[in-house]
PDB file of C-alpha atoms and ligand atoms in Angstrom:
ATOM      1  CA  MET A 129      -3.048  23.167 -18.994  1.00 97.00           C
ATOM      2  CA  GLU A 130       0.094  24.309 -17.657  1.00 98.00           C
ATOM      3  CA  ILE A 131       2.496  21.621 -15.821  1.00 98.00           C
ATOM      4  CA  ILE A 132       5.099  22.258 -13.450  1.00 98.00           C
ATOM      5  CA  ILE A 133       7.572  20.555 -12.529  1.00 98.00           C
ATOM      6  CA  CYS A 134       9.459  19.681  -8.768  1.00 98.00           C
ATOM      7  CA  GLN A 135      12.694  18.245  -7.548  1.00 97.00           C
ATOM      8  CA  ASN A 136      10.877  16.305  -4.775  1.00 98.00           C
ATOM      9  CA  GLU A 137       7.140  15.340  -3.114  1.00 98.00           C
ATOM     10  CA  ASP A 138       7.789  18.983  -0.170  1.00 98.00           C
ATOM     11  CA  HIS A 139       8.949  21.150  -3.560  1.00 98.00           C
ATOM     12  CA  VAL A 140       5.481  20.142  -5.007  1.00 98.00           C
ATOM     13  CA  GLY A 141       3.047  20.728  -1.869  1.00 98.00           C
ATOM     14  CA  ALA A 142       4.883  24.545  -1.485  1.00 98.00           C
ATOM     15  CA  VAL A 143       4.068  25.485  -5.395  1.00 98.00           C
ATOM     16  CA  GLY A 144       0.883  24.140  -5.018  1.00 98.00           C
ATOM     17  CA  ALA A 145      -0.351  26.084  -1.600  1.00 98.00           C
ATOM     18  CA  ALA A 146       1.471  29.006  -2.842  1.00 98.00           C
ATOM     19  CA  LYS A 147      -1.152  28.455  -6.606  1.00 98.00           C
ATOM     20  CA  VAL A 148      -3.763  28.033  -3.839  1.00 98.00           C
ATOM     21  CA  ALA A 149      -2.928  30.831  -1.739  1.00 98.00           C
ATOM     22  CA  GLN A 150      -3.189  33.221  -4.834  1.00 98.00           C
ATOM     23  CA  ILE A 151      -6.260  32.091  -6.603  1.00 98.00           C
ATOM     24  CA  ALA A 152      -7.974  33.354  -2.316  1.00 98.00           C
ATOM     25  CA  ARG A 153      -6.125  36.331  -1.906  1.00 97.00           C
ATOM     26  CA  ARG A 154      -8.000  37.106  -4.957  1.00 97.00           C
ATOM     27  CA  VAL A 155     -11.126  35.256  -4.433  1.00 98.00           C
ATOM     28  CA  GLY A 156     -11.682  36.335  -1.531  1.00 98.00           C
ATOM     29  CA  PRO A 157     -12.843  35.303   2.493  1.00 98.00           C
ATOM     30  CA  GLY A 158     -15.193  33.242   1.393  1.00 98.00           C
ATOM     31  CA  VAL A 159     -12.893  31.537  -1.454  1.00 98.00           C
ATOM     32  CA  VAL A 160     -14.290  27.972  -2.565  1.00 99.00           C
ATOM     33  CA  ILE A 161     -12.161  25.152  -2.485  1.00 99.00           C
ATOM     34  CA  GLY A 162     -12.091  21.697  -3.321  1.00 99.00           C
ATOM     35  CA  VAL A 163      -9.880  19.133  -1.672  1.00 99.00           C
ATOM     36  CA  ALA A 164      -9.016  15.353  -2.133  1.00 98.00           C
ATOM     37  CA  THR A 165      -8.396  13.416   0.466  1.00 98.00           C
ATOM     38  CA  GLY A 166      -4.938   9.979   0.100  1.00 96.00           C
ATOM     39  CA  GLY A 167      -1.286  10.760  -0.257  1.00 96.00           C
ATOM     40  CA  SER A 168      -0.909  13.349  -2.651  1.00 98.00           C
ATOM     41  CA  PRO A 169      -2.609  16.634  -1.282  1.00 98.00           C
ATOM     42  CA  LEU A 170      -0.928  15.848   2.258  1.00 98.00           C
ATOM     43  CA  SER A 171       2.241  18.421   1.149  1.00 98.00           C
ATOM     44  CA  LEU A 172       0.135  21.198   0.371  1.00 98.00           C
ATOM     45  CA  TYR A 173      -2.348  21.013   3.006  1.00 98.00           C
ATOM     46  CA  ALA A 174       1.947  21.618   5.544  1.00 98.00           C
ATOM     47  CA  HIS A 175       2.465  24.380   3.271  1.00 98.00           C
ATOM     48  CA  LEU A 176      -1.168  25.789   4.053  1.00 98.00           C
ATOM     49  CA  ALA A 177      -1.797  25.059   6.815  1.00 98.00           C
ATOM     50  CA  SER A 178       2.180  27.010   8.172  1.00 98.00           C
ATOM     51  CA  ARG A 179       1.024  30.185   5.822  1.00 98.00           C
ATOM     52  CA  VAL A 180      -2.515  30.475   7.674  1.00 98.00           C
ATOM     53  CA  GLU A 181      -0.197  29.883  11.008  1.00 98.00           C
ATOM     54  CA  ALA A 182       2.126  32.672  10.073  1.00 98.00           C
ATOM     55  CA  GLY A 183      -1.265  34.734   9.873  1.00 98.00           C
ATOM     56  CA  THR A 184       0.022  35.949   6.061  1.00 97.00           C
ATOM     57  CA  LEU A 185      -3.677  33.711   4.153  1.00 98.00           C
ATOM     58  CA  ASP A 186      -6.249  33.435   6.486  1.00 98.00           C
ATOM     59  CA  LEU A 187      -9.405  30.694   6.219  1.00 98.00           C
ATOM     60  CA  SER A 188     -11.797  31.249   8.345  1.00 98.00           C
ATOM     61  CA  GLU A 189     -14.781  32.033   6.260  1.00 98.00           C
ATOM     62  CA  ALA A 190     -13.591  29.413   3.570  1.00 98.00           C
ATOM     63  CA  SER A 191     -15.884  27.041   2.235  1.00 98.00           C
ATOM     64  CA  ALA A 192     -14.701  23.568   1.644  1.00 99.00           C
ATOM     65  CA  PHE A 193     -15.969  20.638  -0.711  1.00 99.00           C
ATOM     66  CA  ALA A 194     -13.910  17.382  -0.625  1.00 98.00           C
ATOM     67  CA  LEU A 195     -14.241  15.340  -3.562  1.00 98.00           C
ATOM     68  CA  ASP A 196     -15.446  11.792  -2.195  1.00 98.00           C
ATOM     69  CA  GLU A 197     -16.476   9.725   0.310  1.00 98.00           C
ATOM     70  CA  TYR A 198     -16.647   5.607   1.255  1.00 98.00           C
ATOM     71  CA  VAL A 199     -19.618   4.047   1.002  1.00 98.00           C
ATOM     72  CA  GLY A 200     -21.242   2.360   3.922  1.00 96.00           C
ATOM     73  CA  LEU A 201     -18.338   3.374   6.851  1.00 97.00           C
ATOM     74  CA  PRO A 202     -19.125   5.351   9.529  1.00 96.00           C
ATOM     75  CA  ILE A 203     -17.613   8.608   9.209  1.00 96.00           C
ATOM     76  CA  GLU A 204     -16.177   8.016  12.799  1.00 97.00           C
ATOM     77  CA  HIS A 205     -13.899   6.235  11.109  1.00 97.00           C
ATOM     78  CA  PRO A 206     -10.855   7.038  11.666  1.00 97.00           C
ATOM     79  CA  GLU A 207     -10.387   6.283   6.999  1.00 97.00           C
ATOM     80  CA  SER A 208     -14.139   7.487   6.651  1.00 98.00           C
ATOM     81  CA  TYR A 209     -12.978  11.043   4.629  1.00 98.00           C
ATOM     82  CA  TYR A 210     -15.244  12.548   6.667  1.00 98.00           C
ATOM     83  CA  SER A 211     -12.036  12.018   9.238  1.00 98.00           C
ATOM     84  CA  VAL A 212      -9.913  12.236   7.487  1.00 98.00           C
ATOM     85  CA  ILE A 213     -10.997  15.679   6.239  1.00 98.00           C
ATOM     86  CA  ASP A 214     -11.330  16.744   9.420  1.00 98.00           C
ATOM     87  CA  ARG A 215      -7.987  15.538  10.744  1.00 98.00           C
ATOM     88  CA  THR A 216      -5.738  17.101   7.501  1.00 98.00           C
ATOM     89  CA  VAL A 217      -7.237  20.015   5.898  1.00 98.00           C
ATOM     90  CA  THR A 218     -10.604  21.664   8.871  1.00 98.00           C
ATOM     91  CA  LYS A 219      -8.453  21.974  11.589  1.00 98.00           C
ATOM     92  CA  PRO A 220      -4.488  22.333  10.366  1.00 98.00           C
ATOM     93  CA  LEU A 221      -6.431  25.484   8.214  1.00 98.00           C
ATOM     94  CA  HIS A 222      -8.505  26.391  10.633  1.00 98.00           C
ATOM     95  CA  LEU A 223     -11.434  25.689   8.468  1.00 98.00           C
ATOM     96  CA  ASP A 224     -14.999  26.479  10.292  1.00 98.00           C
ATOM     97  CA  PRO A 225     -16.921  22.604  10.320  1.00 98.00           C
ATOM     98  CA  ALA A 226     -19.899  24.362   9.842  1.00 98.00           C
ATOM     99  CA  ARG A 227     -18.908  25.034   5.908  1.00 98.00           C
ATOM    100  CA  VAL A 228     -16.576  21.861   5.134  1.00 98.00           C
ATOM    101  CA  HIS A 229     -18.526  19.240   3.529  1.00 98.00           C
ATOM    102  CA  VAL A 230     -18.133  15.538   2.344  1.00 98.00           C
ATOM    103  CA  PRO A 231     -20.070  13.108   0.524  1.00 98.00           C
ATOM    104  CA  ASN A 232     -23.218  11.592   2.694  1.00 97.00           C
ATOM    105  CA  GLY A 233     -22.124   7.558   2.383  1.00 97.00           C
ATOM    106  CA  SER A 234     -24.621   6.754   4.668  1.00 96.00           C
ATOM    107  CA  LEU A 235     -26.670   3.722   2.582  1.00 94.00           C
ATOM    108  CA  GLU A 236     -29.796   6.443   3.936  1.00 95.00           C
ATOM    109  CA  GLY A 237     -30.710   8.771   1.948  1.00 94.00           C
ATOM    110  CA  LEU A 238     -28.092   7.388  -1.173  1.00 96.00           C
ATOM    111  CA  GLU A 239     -29.814   7.477  -4.043  1.00 96.00           C
ATOM    112  CA  THR A 240     -30.468  10.884  -4.339  1.00 97.00           C
ATOM    113  CA  ALA A 241     -27.037  12.004  -2.220  1.00 98.00           C
ATOM    114  CA  GLY A 242     -25.527  13.029  -5.380  1.00 98.00           C
ATOM    115  CA  GLN A 243     -28.030  15.341  -6.419  1.00 98.00           C
ATOM    116  CA  ARG A 244     -28.361  17.239  -2.844  1.00 98.00           C
ATOM    117  CA  TYR A 245     -24.257  17.380  -3.119  1.00 98.00           C
ATOM    118  CA  ASP A 246     -24.201  18.774  -6.067  1.00 98.00           C
ATOM    119  CA  ALA A 247     -27.278  21.210  -5.278  1.00 98.00           C
ATOM    120  CA  ALA A 248     -25.303  22.515  -2.577  1.00 98.00           C
ATOM    121  CA  ILE A 249     -21.851  23.099  -4.393  1.00 98.00           C
ATOM    122  CA  VAL A 250     -24.211  25.452  -6.842  1.00 98.00           C
ATOM    123  CA  ALA A 251     -25.885  26.961  -3.052  1.00 98.00           C
ATOM    124  CA  ALA A 252     -22.267  28.019  -2.122  1.00 98.00           C
ATOM    125  CA  GLY A 253     -21.668  29.792  -5.627  1.00 98.00           C
ATOM    126  CA  GLY A 254     -19.375  27.033  -6.901  1.00 98.00           C
ATOM    127  CA  VAL A 255     -16.194  25.516  -6.240  1.00 99.00           C
ATOM    128  CA  ASP A 256     -12.982  28.403  -7.007  1.00 99.00           C
ATOM    129  CA  VAL A 257     -10.280  26.386  -6.593  1.00 99.00           C
ATOM    130  CA  GLN A 258     -10.133  22.195  -6.315  1.00 99.00           C
ATOM    131  CA  ILE A 259      -7.659  20.422  -5.893  1.00 99.00           C
ATOM    132  CA  LEU A 260      -6.874  16.694  -7.082  1.00 99.00           C
ATOM    133  CA  GLY A 261      -4.594  14.009  -7.133  1.00 98.00           C
ATOM    134  CA  ILE A 262      -4.355  10.840  -9.784  1.00 98.00           C
ATOM    135  CA  GLY A 263      -5.454   7.537  -9.556  1.00 96.00           C
ATOM    136  CA  ALA A 264      -2.279   5.058 -11.450  1.00 96.00           C
ATOM    137  CA  ASN A 265      -5.129   4.019 -13.013  1.00 96.00           C
ATOM    138  CA  GLY A 266      -5.787   7.715 -14.380  1.00 98.00           C
ATOM    139  CA  HIS A 267      -8.773   8.004 -12.430  1.00 98.00           C
ATOM    140  CA  ILE A 268      -9.651  11.389 -10.845  1.00 98.00           C
ATOM    141  CA  GLY A 269     -12.168  12.187  -7.407  1.00 98.00           C
ATOM    142  CA  PHE A 270     -12.763   8.256  -7.289  1.00 98.00           C
ATOM    143  CA  ASN A 271     -13.991   8.530 -11.579  1.00 98.00           C
ATOM    144  CA  GLU A 272     -12.452   5.046 -12.373  1.00 97.00           C
ATOM    145  CA  PRO A 273     -11.971   4.123 -16.300  1.00 98.00           C
ATOM    146  CA  THR A 274     -14.923   4.669 -18.496  1.00 98.00           C
ATOM    147  CA  SER A 275     -16.723   7.060 -16.164  1.00 98.00           C
ATOM    148  CA  SER A 276     -18.426   9.248 -18.428  1.00 98.00           C
ATOM    149  CA  LEU A 277     -16.793  12.392 -18.839  1.00 98.00           C
ATOM    150  CA  HIS A 278     -19.869  14.748 -18.342  1.00 98.00           C
ATOM    151  CA  SER A 279     -20.814  12.760 -14.588  1.00 98.00           C
ATOM    152  CA  ARG A 280     -22.476  14.332 -11.577  1.00 98.00           C
ATOM    153  CA  THR A 281     -22.153  13.041  -8.192  1.00 98.00           C
ATOM    154  CA  ARG A 282     -22.871   9.823  -7.641  1.00 98.00           C
ATOM    155  CA  VAL A 283     -22.517   6.151  -7.060  1.00 98.00           C
ATOM    156  CA  LYS A 284     -19.300   4.035  -8.283  1.00 98.00           C
ATOM    157  CA  THR A 285     -17.766   1.359  -7.902  1.00 97.00           C
ATOM    158  CA  LEU A 286     -13.521   1.183  -6.684  1.00 97.00           C
ATOM    159  CA  THR A 287     -11.089  -1.211  -9.382  1.00 96.00           C
ATOM    160  CA  PRO A 288      -9.885  -3.588  -8.125  1.00 96.00           C
ATOM    161  CA  GLN A 289      -6.544  -1.709  -8.357  1.00 93.00           C
ATOM    162  CA  THR A 290      -7.903   1.091  -6.564  1.00 94.00           C
ATOM    163  CA  ARG A 291      -9.322  -1.262  -3.506  1.00 97.00           C
ATOM    164  CA  ALA A 292      -5.444  -3.087  -3.736  1.00 95.00           C
ATOM    165  CA  ASP A 293      -3.871   0.565  -3.754  1.00 93.00           C
ATOM    166  CA  ASN A 294      -5.901   2.096  -0.477  1.00 95.00           C
ATOM    167  CA  THR A 295      -5.510  -1.064   1.898  1.00 97.00           C
ATOM    168  CA  ARG A 296      -2.351   1.055   2.988  1.00 95.00           C
ATOM    169  CA  PHE A 297      -5.009   3.105   5.189  1.00 95.00           C
ATOM    170  CA  PHE A 298      -7.199  -0.352   6.532  1.00 97.00           C
ATOM    171  CA  ASP A 299      -6.427  -3.256   8.407  1.00 96.00           C
ATOM    172  CA  SER A 300      -6.891  -5.658   4.966  1.00 96.00           C
ATOM    173  CA  GLU A 301      -8.084  -5.579   1.020  1.00 95.00           C
ATOM    174  CA  ASP A 302     -11.578  -7.070   2.476  1.00 96.00           C
ATOM    175  CA  ASP A 303     -11.671  -4.097   5.345  1.00 96.00           C
ATOM    176  CA  VAL A 304     -11.573  -1.759   2.060  1.00 97.00           C
ATOM    177  CA  PRO A 305     -15.287  -0.353   1.192  1.00 98.00           C
ATOM    178  CA  ARG A 306     -16.417  -1.694  -2.642  1.00 97.00           C
ATOM    179  CA  HIS A 307     -18.401   1.496  -3.514  1.00 98.00           C
ATOM    180  CA  CYS A 308     -17.721   5.265  -2.513  1.00 98.00           C
ATOM    181  CA  ILE A 309     -20.163   8.708  -3.322  1.00 98.00           C
ATOM    182  CA  THR A 310     -18.026  10.704  -5.819  1.00 98.00           C
ATOM    183  CA  GLN A 311     -17.885  14.506  -7.356  1.00 98.00           C
ATOM    184  CA  GLY A 312     -18.957  13.059 -11.387  1.00 98.00           C
ATOM    185  CA  ILE A 313     -16.353  14.589 -13.823  1.00 98.00           C
ATOM    186  CA  GLY A 314     -18.919  17.115 -15.166  1.00 98.00           C
ATOM    187  CA  THR A 315     -19.407  18.683 -11.253  1.00 98.00           C
ATOM    188  CA  ILE A 316     -15.247  18.490 -10.767  1.00 99.00           C
ATOM    189  CA  MET A 317     -15.223  20.347 -14.379  1.00 99.00           C
ATOM    190  CA  GLU A 318     -17.239  23.064 -12.839  1.00 98.00           C
ATOM    191  CA  ALA A 319     -15.101  24.322 -11.123  1.00 99.00           C
ATOM    192  CA  ARG A 320     -12.952  27.844 -12.397  1.00 98.00           C
ATOM    193  CA  ALA A 321      -9.407  26.293 -11.791  1.00 99.00           C
ATOM    194  CA  LEU A 322      -7.824  22.892 -10.862  1.00 99.00           C
ATOM    195  CA  VAL A 323      -4.710  22.023  -8.655  1.00 99.00           C
ATOM    196  CA  LEU A 324      -3.722  18.036  -9.915  1.00 99.00           C
ATOM    197  CA  VAL A 325      -0.959  17.997  -7.457  1.00 99.00           C
ATOM    198  CA  ALA A 326       0.810  13.645  -7.617  1.00 99.00           C
ATOM    199  CA  ASN A 327       4.541  11.588  -6.810  1.00 98.00           C
ATOM    200  CA  GLY A 328       6.178   9.423  -7.511  1.00 98.00           C
ATOM    201  CA  ALA A 329       7.267   7.202 -10.320  1.00 98.00           C
ATOM    202  CA  HIS A 330       3.674   5.025 -10.051  1.00 97.00           C
ATOM    203  CA  LYS A 331       2.173   7.923 -11.737  1.00 98.00           C
ATOM    204  CA  ALA A 332       4.791   8.333 -13.988  1.00 98.00           C
ATOM    205  CA  ASP A 333       2.177   6.681 -16.839  1.00 98.00           C
ATOM    206  CA  ALA A 334      -1.210   7.660 -15.443  1.00 98.00           C
ATOM    207  CA  ILE A 335       0.052  11.350 -15.563  1.00 99.00           C
ATOM    208  CA  ALA A 336       1.348  10.255 -19.212  1.00 99.00           C
ATOM    209  CA  ALA A 337      -1.660  10.088 -20.456  1.00 99.00           C
ATOM    210  CA  MET A 338      -3.483  12.678 -18.975  1.00 99.00           C
ATOM    211  CA  VAL A 339      -1.058  15.040 -20.834  1.00 99.00           C
ATOM    212  CA  GLU A 340      -0.140  13.992 -23.232  1.00 99.00           C
ATOM    213  CA  GLY A 341      -2.191  11.541 -24.469  1.00 98.00           C
ATOM    214  CA  PRO A 342      -5.939  11.171 -25.812  1.00 98.00           C
ATOM    215  CA  VAL A 343      -8.426  12.792 -24.060  1.00 98.00           C
ATOM    216  CA  THR A 344     -10.720   9.642 -22.992  1.00 98.00           C
ATOM    217  CA  SER A 345     -12.492   8.105 -20.486  1.00 98.00           C
ATOM    218  CA  TRP A 346     -10.418   5.329 -20.248  1.00 98.00           C
ATOM    219  CA  CYS A 347      -7.579   7.867 -18.434  1.00 98.00           C
ATOM    220  CA  PRO A 348     -11.029  10.383 -17.031  1.00 98.00           C
ATOM    221  CA  ALA A 349      -8.232  12.791 -15.670  1.00 99.00           C
ATOM    222  CA  SER A 350      -7.655  13.397 -19.684  1.00 99.00           C
ATOM    223  CA  VAL A 351     -10.272  15.386 -19.635  1.00 99.00           C
ATOM    224  CA  LEU A 352      -8.093  17.587 -17.773  1.00 99.00           C
ATOM    225  CA  GLN A 353      -6.767  19.185 -20.970  1.00 98.00           C
ATOM    226  CA  MET A 354     -11.181  20.791 -22.218  1.00 98.00           C
ATOM    227  CA  HIS A 355     -10.211  22.890 -18.854  1.00 98.00           C
ATOM    228  CA  PRO A 356      -9.045  26.200 -19.255  1.00 98.00           C
ATOM    229  CA  ARG A 357      -7.477  26.776 -16.069  1.00 98.00           C
ATOM    230  CA  ALA A 358      -5.600  23.663 -14.709  1.00 98.00           C
ATOM    231  CA  THR A 359      -2.254  23.152 -12.908  1.00 98.00           C
ATOM    232  CA  VAL A 360      -0.463  20.163 -12.938  1.00 99.00           C
ATOM    233  CA  ILE A 361       2.557  19.720 -10.395  1.00 99.00           C
ATOM    234  CA  ILE A 362       4.560  17.015  -9.868  1.00 99.00           C
ATOM    235  CA  ASP A 363       7.736  15.620  -9.302  1.00 98.00           C
ATOM    236  CA  GLU A 364      10.291  14.918 -11.269  1.00 98.00           C
ATOM    237  CA  ALA A 365       9.612  10.938 -11.063  1.00 98.00           C
ATOM    238  CA  ALA A 366       5.847  11.192 -11.556  1.00 99.00           C
ATOM    239  CA  ALA A 367       7.173  13.410 -14.990  1.00 98.00           C
ATOM    240  CA  GLY A 368       9.266  10.245 -15.439  1.00 98.00           C
ATOM    241  CA  ARG A 369       7.389   9.721 -18.844  1.00 98.00           C
ATOM    242  CA  LEU A 370       6.145  13.241 -20.221  1.00 99.00           C
ATOM    243  CA  GLN A 371       7.594  13.409 -23.660  1.00 98.00           C
ATOM    244  CA  LEU A 372       7.480  17.241 -23.469  1.00 98.00           C
ATOM    245  CA  ALA A 373       8.524  17.671 -19.617  1.00 98.00           C
ATOM    246  CA  ASP A 374      12.068  19.658 -20.795  1.00 98.00           C
ATOM    247  CA  TYR A 375       9.921  22.273 -22.692  1.00 98.00           C
ATOM    248  CA  TYR A 376       7.601  22.765 -19.776  1.00 98.00           C
ATOM    249  CA  LYS A 377      10.678  23.061 -17.252  1.00 98.00           C
ATOM    250  CA  GLN A 378      11.586  26.564 -20.052  1.00 98.00           C
ATOM    251  CA  THR A 379       8.024  27.218 -19.920  1.00 98.00           C
ATOM    252  CA  TYR A 380       7.484  27.119 -15.879  1.00 97.00           C
ATOM    253  CA  GLU A 381      11.371  28.471 -14.849  1.00 97.00           C
ATOM    254  CA  ASN A 382      10.694  31.188 -18.395  1.00 97.00           C
ATOM    255  CA  LEU A 383       6.710  33.066 -16.839  1.00 96.00           C
ATOM    256  CA  PRO A 384       6.923  36.542 -16.915  1.00 96.00           C
ATOM    257  CA  GLU A 385       6.256  38.428 -13.592  1.00 95.00           C
ATOM    258  CA  TRP A 386       3.017  38.844 -13.496  1.00 93.00           C
ATOM    259  CA  GLN A 387       2.439  34.571 -13.876  1.00 93.00           C
ATOM    260  CA  ARG A 388       5.117  33.932 -10.870  1.00 96.00           C
ATOM    261  CA  LEU A 389       3.348  31.887  -8.040  1.00 96.00           C
ATOM    262  CA  ASP A 390       5.014  33.088  -4.586  1.00 95.00           C
ATOM    263  CA  VAL A 391       6.541  29.571  -3.139  1.00 97.00           C
ATOM    264  CA  ARG A 392       7.472  29.693   0.517  1.00 94.00           C
TER     265      ARG A 392
HETATM  266  C1  F6R B 554      -9.388  11.518  -2.934  1.00 74.60           C
HETATM  267  C2  F6R B 554      -9.071  10.574  -4.351  1.00 74.60           C
HETATM  268  C3  F6R B 554      -8.226  10.084  -5.322  1.00 74.60           C
HETATM  269  C4  F6R B 554      -7.431  10.984  -4.172  1.00 74.60           C
HETATM  270  C5  F6R B 554      -6.174   9.344  -5.917  1.00 74.60           C
HETATM  271  C6  F6R B 554      -4.479   9.154  -5.435  1.00 74.60           C
HETATM  272  O1  F6R B 554     -10.359  12.335  -2.911  1.00 74.60           O
HETATM  273  O2  F6R B 554     -10.622  12.007  -4.967  1.00 74.60           O
HETATM  274  O3  F6R B 554      -8.649  10.561  -7.115  1.00 74.60           O
HETATM  275  O4  F6R B 554      -6.925  11.551  -5.445  1.00 74.60           O
HETATM  276  O5  F6R B 554      -6.702   8.133  -5.293  1.00 74.60           O
HETATM  277  O6  F6R B 554      -4.728   8.857  -4.552  1.00 74.60           O
HETATM  278  P1  F6R B 554      -2.775   9.643  -4.016  1.00 74.60           P
HETATM  279  O7  F6R B 554      -3.023  10.515  -3.359  1.00 74.60           O
HETATM  280  O8  F6R B 554      -3.260   8.726  -2.593  1.00 74.60           O
HETATM  281  O9  F6R B 554      -2.106   8.803  -4.397  1.00 74.60           O
END
């Protein structure tokens, strides 16, 4: 696992965008990007958008697959992940909406929606780079603690903590849906590269458990230890509980030329 500790949230976004742009350039125009919602990747998307606007990155032929969606929230709702992805990813990155996929959280066909979503990812050739955030309880996607590390895309029940954390996007906690459809941990692990971004002291325990704790479904993100190309990009506050923080900093500062990122 590569750990990059940044001065602040904007720097996390700049480094994350550099990593995603590097992979996109290597893969070519048809790159398949896995996208997360939530606050953590917004700076990364803003930095990617700057590259697109500057003409140094073209994602017009790229495909995108979102991690998750609320169950039962109409897609027109401003906080449905369909709407959030359209607003924060599809439009600013000039993606072709026909190639942007979000799991279907409508009640009709819900039983098979997960299987169909996994099949669509395979049909697109698999995800080249998956952008991830992490919940304060260590979830990735909406795979809450004790999710199977081999799980596939399916319906899950959100924990009270996740519903409380996401109340900020709704009028009240009662309005936060109780169920979601999320890529499984097994699905996420099939992406050829993972880029996880996180900011703030409230993520410090989850980051320490993910990076330096045991691999356990109690901290679903700890499964990243098993991925051959996982990069974790965090600010100083989120790195606050890492025992080897100085080592990770030294490693990043002394990368050989060919491994360095073009951070803008
Ligand atoms: C979002 C997602 C979640 C979030 C996590 C962190 O699609 O899958 O795992 O990444 O809940 O959310 P923020 O970034 O808002 O702290």
